Structures are given as structure tokens and as C-alpha cells.
Amino acid sequence: MFTHDGWVPMRDYGEDAVDFVIVGTGAGGGTLACKLAEAGFSVIAMDAGAYWRPLEDFASDEQEQTKLYWTDDRIVDGDDPIHLGANNSGKAVGGSTVHYMMVSLRFRPEWFNSRTKLGYGADWPLEWREMWRYYREAEEALCISGPVRYPWGPQRPRYPYRAHPLNAPARYLARGAEKLGIAWSETPIATLSAPRGKAHPCVYRGFCASGCTTNAKQSVLNTWLPRALAAGAEIRDLAMAGRVETKNGRATGVHYFRNGQWRFQCARNVVVAGYAIETPRLLLNSSSSEFPDGLANSSGMVGKNLMVHLNQSVFGYSGDEIRSYKAPPSLALTEHWNYEDRGKDYHGGWCYMAPGPLPADWARTVSAKGKWGAGLLEEMSRYNHAVGLKMVGEVLPYERNRVSLSEQTDRYGLPIARVTFGFGDNERAMRTHALDFMDRALDAVGVTERWRNEEETAHLMGTARMGEDPATSVVNADCRSWDIPNLWVCDGSVFPTSGGVNPSLTIQALACRTGDRIAELAARGEL
Amino acid sequence: MADPFSAYDVLAKRDTPSWNERTRDVIDKRLALAIAENVLGDTQLATLRVIVARVCPDPPDRPATNTLAMIVRKIAEDEGDGYRPHTLPRTAECWRRGLDAIEDEARLRFNCGFASIEPDQADEILYAVESGKMCSELWGNLSPELFWKWRLLPDLVSSHWAQPSLWSAMGFGGPASPRGYVRLTENRHDPWEASEDAATNSSHALSQDHEE
Amino acid sequence: MSGDITHRAAQWIAGGATLVAGSVLSDSAIEHYRGSFANKAMFLPLGASALSIVHDGNLAARGARTGAVGSWTSGTHAASVGVGAAGLGFHVYNIAKQPGGFSLGNFFYQAPIGAPAALVFAGALGAAAHALSSGASALGPVPLQSGRALAGFTALGLAGTAGEAALLHFRGAYHNPAMWLPVTIPPMAALALARTALTGRVHWVTTASLAATAALGLLGTAFHAYGVSRNMGGWKNWRQNLLAGPPVAAPPAFAGVAIAGLGALLLIRRFSRG
Ligand SMILES: Cc1cc2nc3c(=O)[nH]c(=O)nc-3n(C[C@H](O)[C@H](O)[C@H](O)COP(=O)(O)OP(=O)(O)OC[C@H]3O[C@@H](n4cnc5c(N)ncnc54)[C@H](O)[C@@H]3O)c2cc1C
Ligand code: SF4
């Protein structure tokens, strides 16, 4: 991982029963694998994707690196069908964090009780102070580079590493915020601003969404998983789980496809951590005579309340050369509208950052406004002067937005996911406010020929929500399913609400908590 | 159209620290990619060739691109993107049906194959695909607008802007590992980046910062 | 006899000034190259420090008693002080107008305050060395022969240099334990030297900590060279990593200041011996 042609030893458990088999090795599953292995459990974490070695396997190329994305078929429909694949989910050991943008933010404390404190969405069955501790654990594991003082929310300890220098788009964001009189900050981000162990600091190459070739990016792949291996976990790559087997009300193991054949892994506990589409798909695909509506679904909530984030942007052109291909995107942000509720005619919060699209991504963005042919070529030649702002906005949970099974099947013969999504009035009101505001922020710093990209969304949450009540939720605060005591869900799908920040840090903090809780329960003989 | 980066060629950096072994390999293969045979019929291929030329023209005075071969490869492998509206078939079927329908559309309107009509006639048809105003019955339940927005345009521009010629023409730094960048602020660039030709540089400079 | 000591002290101080100027020259060359020499004034510190090196290096190496300070020489030192002071003002102004203004982020990554200050320091030291060597008893209003003013001045320089190392090593999150060295040893030396300046008595701790600081300055260069190799692509990627890695040319400034301090100690010792 950290040296060319380097190898690390790994335990091989075979197919006898282990304490935990975890399906998915991303932000949720990979983190939990580490925590459980370090707590002394025998753990196998399997992933449909490959175990990449960034130093030698990754090219500096958008097209080539599509190998990191989940590109198996999924059907999208609804009023606002969402774009998945590259934009939304990964298929690799390390999950989507292998190509994520590393923005590592904490929830606003009130969001854990947004129903009682803010009057919308649903409450989490958790206390923010406890989460604050687990955020810290995750931030230390990822060696987050962040500002010395963060302008919003309750005091937090200093980030392990210092913030990065700002690139031009981030400086534009900062100036715009200053002109409009709101606070901005360097973004807490999971890429190294100084060496760490054998990992190099960030070289500002800007290909983060195509995977990081330097190991500066602190993904699950190069943080939690090396720890998991050292503690005796097995990572089984290229293993596609098709069905969780149950007997007498308990999970007994996982059927998975590897090396051309279906196999079965016995386990005393099964954790599903495939992200908010594959998790409900696997639970629904595992239906049996005992659980005809799919596993853990007595509430009927599996697959429902799918949430994304609003990820719309405003772009324009500057007289300055911006060259936003340099450095990780999103080096500066403002969370002003996550913490300020006055002046809103909608629920929820949003923040915005300074994006850094690479050529093909940029070409899709420019062409989406109806440009092609010579006009597109001409506009693309102004790439180095383009600058924009991009939001991450909270989407409310609606039962009608959901993941269900389609009648079509994939190459394994498994029904594929059908992802139905549409915005509500709340999202439309937030989008209007946010786009207007970002437009002003760009106008204030002399960006002209601005236009709005109104369609994009990012991140996936919901579909196996946690809660206090088995009738309205799938898992409890420990991510343990209400219906099947040895079946757990540990990934973005347990979010009851989405919050106005990127989700991966919260997923990892939750996984840390789940790991600790499982160890406690085991010690009390309550597993 | 003036090429603002006339002196810049991203391929000249191939053997510098900006490219790693893996990247050299990937780009070499891309540049050498041949149009796969027996994937599309002759007419389909001719239609696609014209579509590529109209929607994604090559920048003048730059080496020719391989966009067409990349699309044909994608069709040959029936490669998906991980999502599609339920009315849109998988990649290969979608492209074949779309190409046939566009050809049929040209015959209906101009009594001539798509590959043989005038460029502005081809554009007229492409505009009609974009806005969904099609007559050919071959479209069937395939929505021309969806075909344009979810298949044709993203496939084409993604492949086109994967071409070094296009990177050069837009002043993109190109592959960047192990060597990344040092100078990150506005109006500054590293010696290994493209310089914008003075004539096209419209520097009204928001801030004349001196980074020292 | 006492003339010899004065002369030797002048040599040490000139040597220190040379090292500091050398550090300024290579550092400002690299940093202003990073800044693409966007402003023609960015060449000035290169010229000024180079002239300082020629004149002070000559004095340090030659070791002969000189007559009155030539106008060329004093002009050179005035230039260093002037360019350094102007640079300081310009760097402060520059930080002020960045987004965020006087924020930690800008002190980390924008034009440094320490570098132009070092040029002022080198110029002043050089001037003092030449004045001493020519037998002058004072440089302007500042008395030289007792060595105490010089000791105080170098203590200040040492504190400033350590302050800059503290800032930049904090930026690097002290990821390597060795990064604590320059923020512990030189401040100790600065304190000891300041005490000597006040009391006029030389304690062995002062000498030892100054010697340790001088050694650390040279060792630091090696550490920074290793630091550069720790970045992606290592030395093969020098065009990026010389700029992105730790500044290889910065640590010798410590050695320069410490050596000048040792020169001041020579003077003080002579005085206390009578
Ligand atoms: C381009 C991009 C940028 C992003 N940027 C940010 C950011 O800046 N900040 C942030 O906080 N978040 C970001 N995210 C989101 C973040 O990466 C995800 O929210 C997070 O990784 C989700 O964690 P997870 O554990 O739920 O799922 P994932 O990390 O996606 O992991 C799920 C894993 O499960 C595997 N899997 C699924 N089903 C099966 C099965 N049946 N059998 C075997 N394996 C299976 C998949 O292969 C995958 O590896 C970004 C995401 C993308 C795509
Ligand atoms: S910019 Fe930094 S984090 Fe992103 S890919 Fe490059 S080295 Fe990795």
C-alpha cells in the first residue's frame, strides 16, 4: 500500500463461522471492521470491488479511474431521477472514500434532534455530545487537516494537522463571503498537509475524485483498513454478496459470488454496509418465507426515506486565471447557512464550497446547459478562467423517495435496484435561496457570465433509518436491526436526516460508536 | 477560433515527473485505440462519425482525436455508467437504436443518409433530437430527449475531453503524479503548466496579488 | 592583544552575517521564484544579500585589520537593511490584503515576515563587524566594544528565527519529533544570551547553547533535505518538492545568528577579564 510493489500479510479465516462478516468496506464497513478486529473479534469484511494499491494502480486520468465506481446497472426514476455511478458510489475496497472529496464536517448538534429542536425531519436516537467524542476519534484516525479555529458550532479540539493553502477558487469563495459579510473557513479535509508515517503530503494534483495516487488522501483504504489487517481482520475483495441467509429468526451467514462461483460464509453476526442503495437491495433480495418482505423490514421502512444532498452550483468566468484543476476541490467553505435559521422560508441547512472540476466533468457541466459543437469547444477553451460555488444542502426524508427492486436482473441474476427520487417544495425553496446567494457571492468578486447548474445531487442517505421505535425504523442507535438481533446495518443508510454537510465523517463516527457498543454488549453477554 | 494555448502540448510532459508509469500506459493505449470492427453496421458507424464531428469537433491545428474509437469500444463492451432511466435500454442497444433512428430521420427529412447531408442539415437533425421533435417511427419508446441527455451527449463529451489534444487546447495541466502543483493562487502557474497566449489573455485581474 | 580579540570577534560576526545573508539569498531566490518574480522588486533582496555575502565573507575570511569602513561597504549594508525593511513592510501589506487578512493561514502560506527581517539583521551585523574591524567604538549611537549591545541584538535575532521556525513547524503539525529541536534549543540560547547582555557575564550555558544552536542549523539543513525526499516523487521531483517541502536554506540562518552571538561573547569576555 505505502511502497511500490509492497505487500502486507493478511489473515485467512476460510469459510468457518467468524464473529462478524461485514458486507462492504467503505466509510461504515471498513471503519467497523477495524474497531471490531481491534476489540478482539474475528472479522471478515468483503467487498464487491478490488483491493487497489494507489501508488502503482492509479493513473492520473478521469476515464481510466472509472474503475473505482459502482457502474453495475441501476434504474433511476421519479420526478428528479438522480445520477449515480461516479458521482455517487464506489465499488472498491475502501468504498466510496477511495474517490471521495475528503470534506470532513461535523453535524450541527441540533440536527440530531431536528424534529424536537427545529421542527422538521426526524430525531436521531443519539445524543450530540456522545457523537462529538466519536467525531474526534474519526478525525484523529484520518489526521484531518483543518483550521485552528472553526467559526461555527460548539468548540471542538484542534484538528490534528494544519489547513492547506488556499487555491484560487477557495480564495474567491473567501473574498465573496467577506464581501457579503458572512464567515468562511478553510475546510477540514482528509488529506495530509504534512507527511504521516509512510504517506506523502498532498501534492495538489487535483485528481481526488479519480483516486489519490500519493496516499495523501486519508481514505478508509489507507487508514482504517491497515489497522484492521494488523488486528487480524480479513478483507475479501471481489466478493459480491447476493443474499443474507437466516434461520429461526437469526442471520447465519452470507452467500457471495467470488472467482466465478457462489459461496457461503458462516458468521455469528452479519453487518450490511453497502451504502444506501446496495444495503436495502441486499436486505430486500434476502427475503425468505420467514421474512417475506425482506430482512429487518417489519416496519416497512427498508428502502424508504432515501435522501441525497442538493449539490447545485453557480459557475461563471473571471478575468483572472483560476485553473481550478489544481489542489483538492473544496479547500474553503462557509457553513453560515447551516447555523443561521433566520431569513429562510424552508427547513434545513446548507453550506457551499469551491469546486474544481476536471476536463470531462467540466465538459459535461458546460454541455448540460445546451452547448455542443463549435460553441462547446470555444467555451471549453476558457476553462482556466471558470470559477464557481457548489452547495451541499439538506434534503428532507420522504417515504416516497425510495430504493426498491426492479424486475430486471444483473449479471449475477440478482434483481437490480430501482431508485425513485423527487424533490419536495422544501428542497426547491432551499435551492432557490442557495443559488441566489451563491450568485451574489460570485457577483461580488467580479465573476461574470454566471449560470446555474440546477440538477446535481450528491451523497446517499436513509433507506435503513435508525430510531427509537421499531415500528418506524429499521435499526436502533447501535445500528442493530430491530427484527434480527445478529443483523446490523452500518453505513450511510441509517441516517434519519441528512444534515447540510457531507456525510462520511458522521458515518465513520457512527461506526466507531457501533464498534464500542458491540464490544460493550459482548462483554455483557448481550450479543 | 484562436487556440489560446498554441505553444502548449500536454503530451510533451509524458516523460517528466508529471506522469507515472500507469498513466503513460493508459494514454498510450488510448491514442493507439483502433475503431473496433463488427460492432456497428457500416451505416451506423458512418452516422456516429458525423455525430462526433458535429457535436465534438476537434480543435484546429491539434492532432486528431480518438473519440469515435472510444465510443465504439464503449458500445462493444456495453459499458454502463451505473444508472439509467428505466425507459432507456442498456448502452449498446440504446446507441444502436438511436443511430438507426437518426439515420432514418435524415432520410425522412432530406431523402439522404445522415452521413451524406450537409453539415447544417446534420445540425438541424441533432437540434431536433435534443428538443425531442422527431418524426421517425424507429424511435419507438426511446425518447430522443433522454437519448440525447443521458446517453449521446455525456458519452461524447466524456470521451472527447479524455483526449490529450483537447487538454492542450483548454490549457489543462493534464496528468499530474508524482508531480502536482506548487503555485495555486490566481494568475500564477508552475513552469510545467500551460501559458496563455498574451493576445487572448483578458486579464482584468481582480486582485494583483504578489505571492512571495 | 585586545585589538586581536576585537578583530577575531569582527571575523566571527562577519561570518555569521555571511551565513544569514546566504540563507536569505537562497531562500528568497527560491521563494521569489515560487512567486514568479511577479514584481521586479522581488529581485532586490537577491542583490542585497549577495553583496552582503561578498563583503562580509571577505572580512570573515581575510582576517586583516582594516582602515576606516569604505563607502562601498557601508553602502552595501545600508542597502541590505533598507531592502529588508522595505520587504518587511511589503510583506505585511501583502498579508493584510489577502482574504482572511492577518490570519494564521496567511502567516503560514503568504509572504513570510521572518525573511526580510533576516536581511535587516544580516545588514546590521555586517555593518557592526566592519565597524569593529576598523576600530570604531560605536556604530552610530550603538556602542560596540563591550559586546553587550551586540549580544542583545543577536539574542533578539535568535528569538525571531526561533519564532518563525515555531510558526512553520506548527504548520507541519510537528509531525516529526525532531521538529521540536529548533523551538527548544535556540530559545534557550536566546535567553542565556540576553542574560549575558544584561549582566555582562558569560556563563558556560550561553556558550554551549549557542554552539548547539550553530550545530543545529547545519543539522537542520540535512533534516530538511530528508524532508524534501519525503514528498511524493522525492528529489527526482525537485522542481516541485524544493518548493513544497521544508526550505532547505532556512536552517543555516540559525547557525549564522549563533556564530555572531559567539563573536559577541568574545568581546564580552575580554571586557570582563579587564
Ligand atoms: C465523488 C464523491 C465525492 C464525495 N465527497 C465526499 C466528501 O468530500 N465528504 C464526505 O463526507 N463524503 C463524500 N462523499 C460521500 C462518501 O464517500 C460516502 O457517503 C461514504 O463513503 C458512504 O459510506 P458507506 O460505508 O455508506 O458506503 P461506501 O463507502 O460506498 O462503501 C460501500 C461498499 O460496499 C460495497 N458493496 C455494496 N454492496 C455490496 C455487496 N452486495 N457485496 C459486496 N460489497 C458490496 C461497495 O463495493 C462499496 O465498496 C463523496 C462521494 C463521492 C462518490
Ligand atoms: S490533490 Fe492531494 S488528495 Fe487530491 S489526489 Fe492529489 S495528492 Fe491526493
Short mmCIF file of C-alpha atoms and ligand atoms in Angstrom, two decimals, chain A residues 102 191 201-208 211-214 216-217 327-328, ligand 2:
data_model
loop_
_atom_site.label_atom_id
_atom_site.label_comp_id
_atom_site.label_asym_id
_atom_site.label_seq_id
_atom_site.Cartn_x
_atom_site.Cartn_y
_atom_site.Cartn_z
CA MET A 102 -12.45 14.27 1.72
CA THR A 191 -5.74 14.90 3.04
CA PRO A 201 1.58 15.03 1.93
CA CYS A 202 -0.82 16.24 -0.74
CA VAL A 203 0.85 17.41 -3.96
CA TYR A 204 -2.17 19.44 -5.07
CA ARG A 205 -2.67 17.43 -8.25
CA GLY A 206 -6.42 17.79 -8.06
CA PHE A 207 -7.42 14.30 -9.24
CA CYS A 208 -9.03 13.43 -5.92
CA GLY A 211 -8.46 8.36 -6.60
CA CYS A 212 -5.34 9.67 -4.93
CA THR A 213 -2.02 8.33 -6.27
CA THR A 214 0.04 9.65 -3.39
CA ALA A 216 -2.17 11.78 0.93
CA LYS A 217 -5.90 11.23 0.82
CA ALA A 327 -5.34 21.19 -5.41
CA PRO A 328 -8.22 19.29 -3.87
S1 SF4 D 2 -4.84 16.77 -4.63
FE1 SF4 D 2 -3.92 15.78 -2.86
S2 SF4 D 2 -5.52 14.46 -2.07
FE2 SF4 D 2 -6.13 15.02 -4.12
S3 SF4 D 2 -5.41 13.37 -5.36
FE3 SF4 D 2 -3.83 14.91 -5.27
S4 SF4 D 2 -2.42 14.36 -3.66
FE4 SF4 D 2 -4.32 13.21 -3.43
#
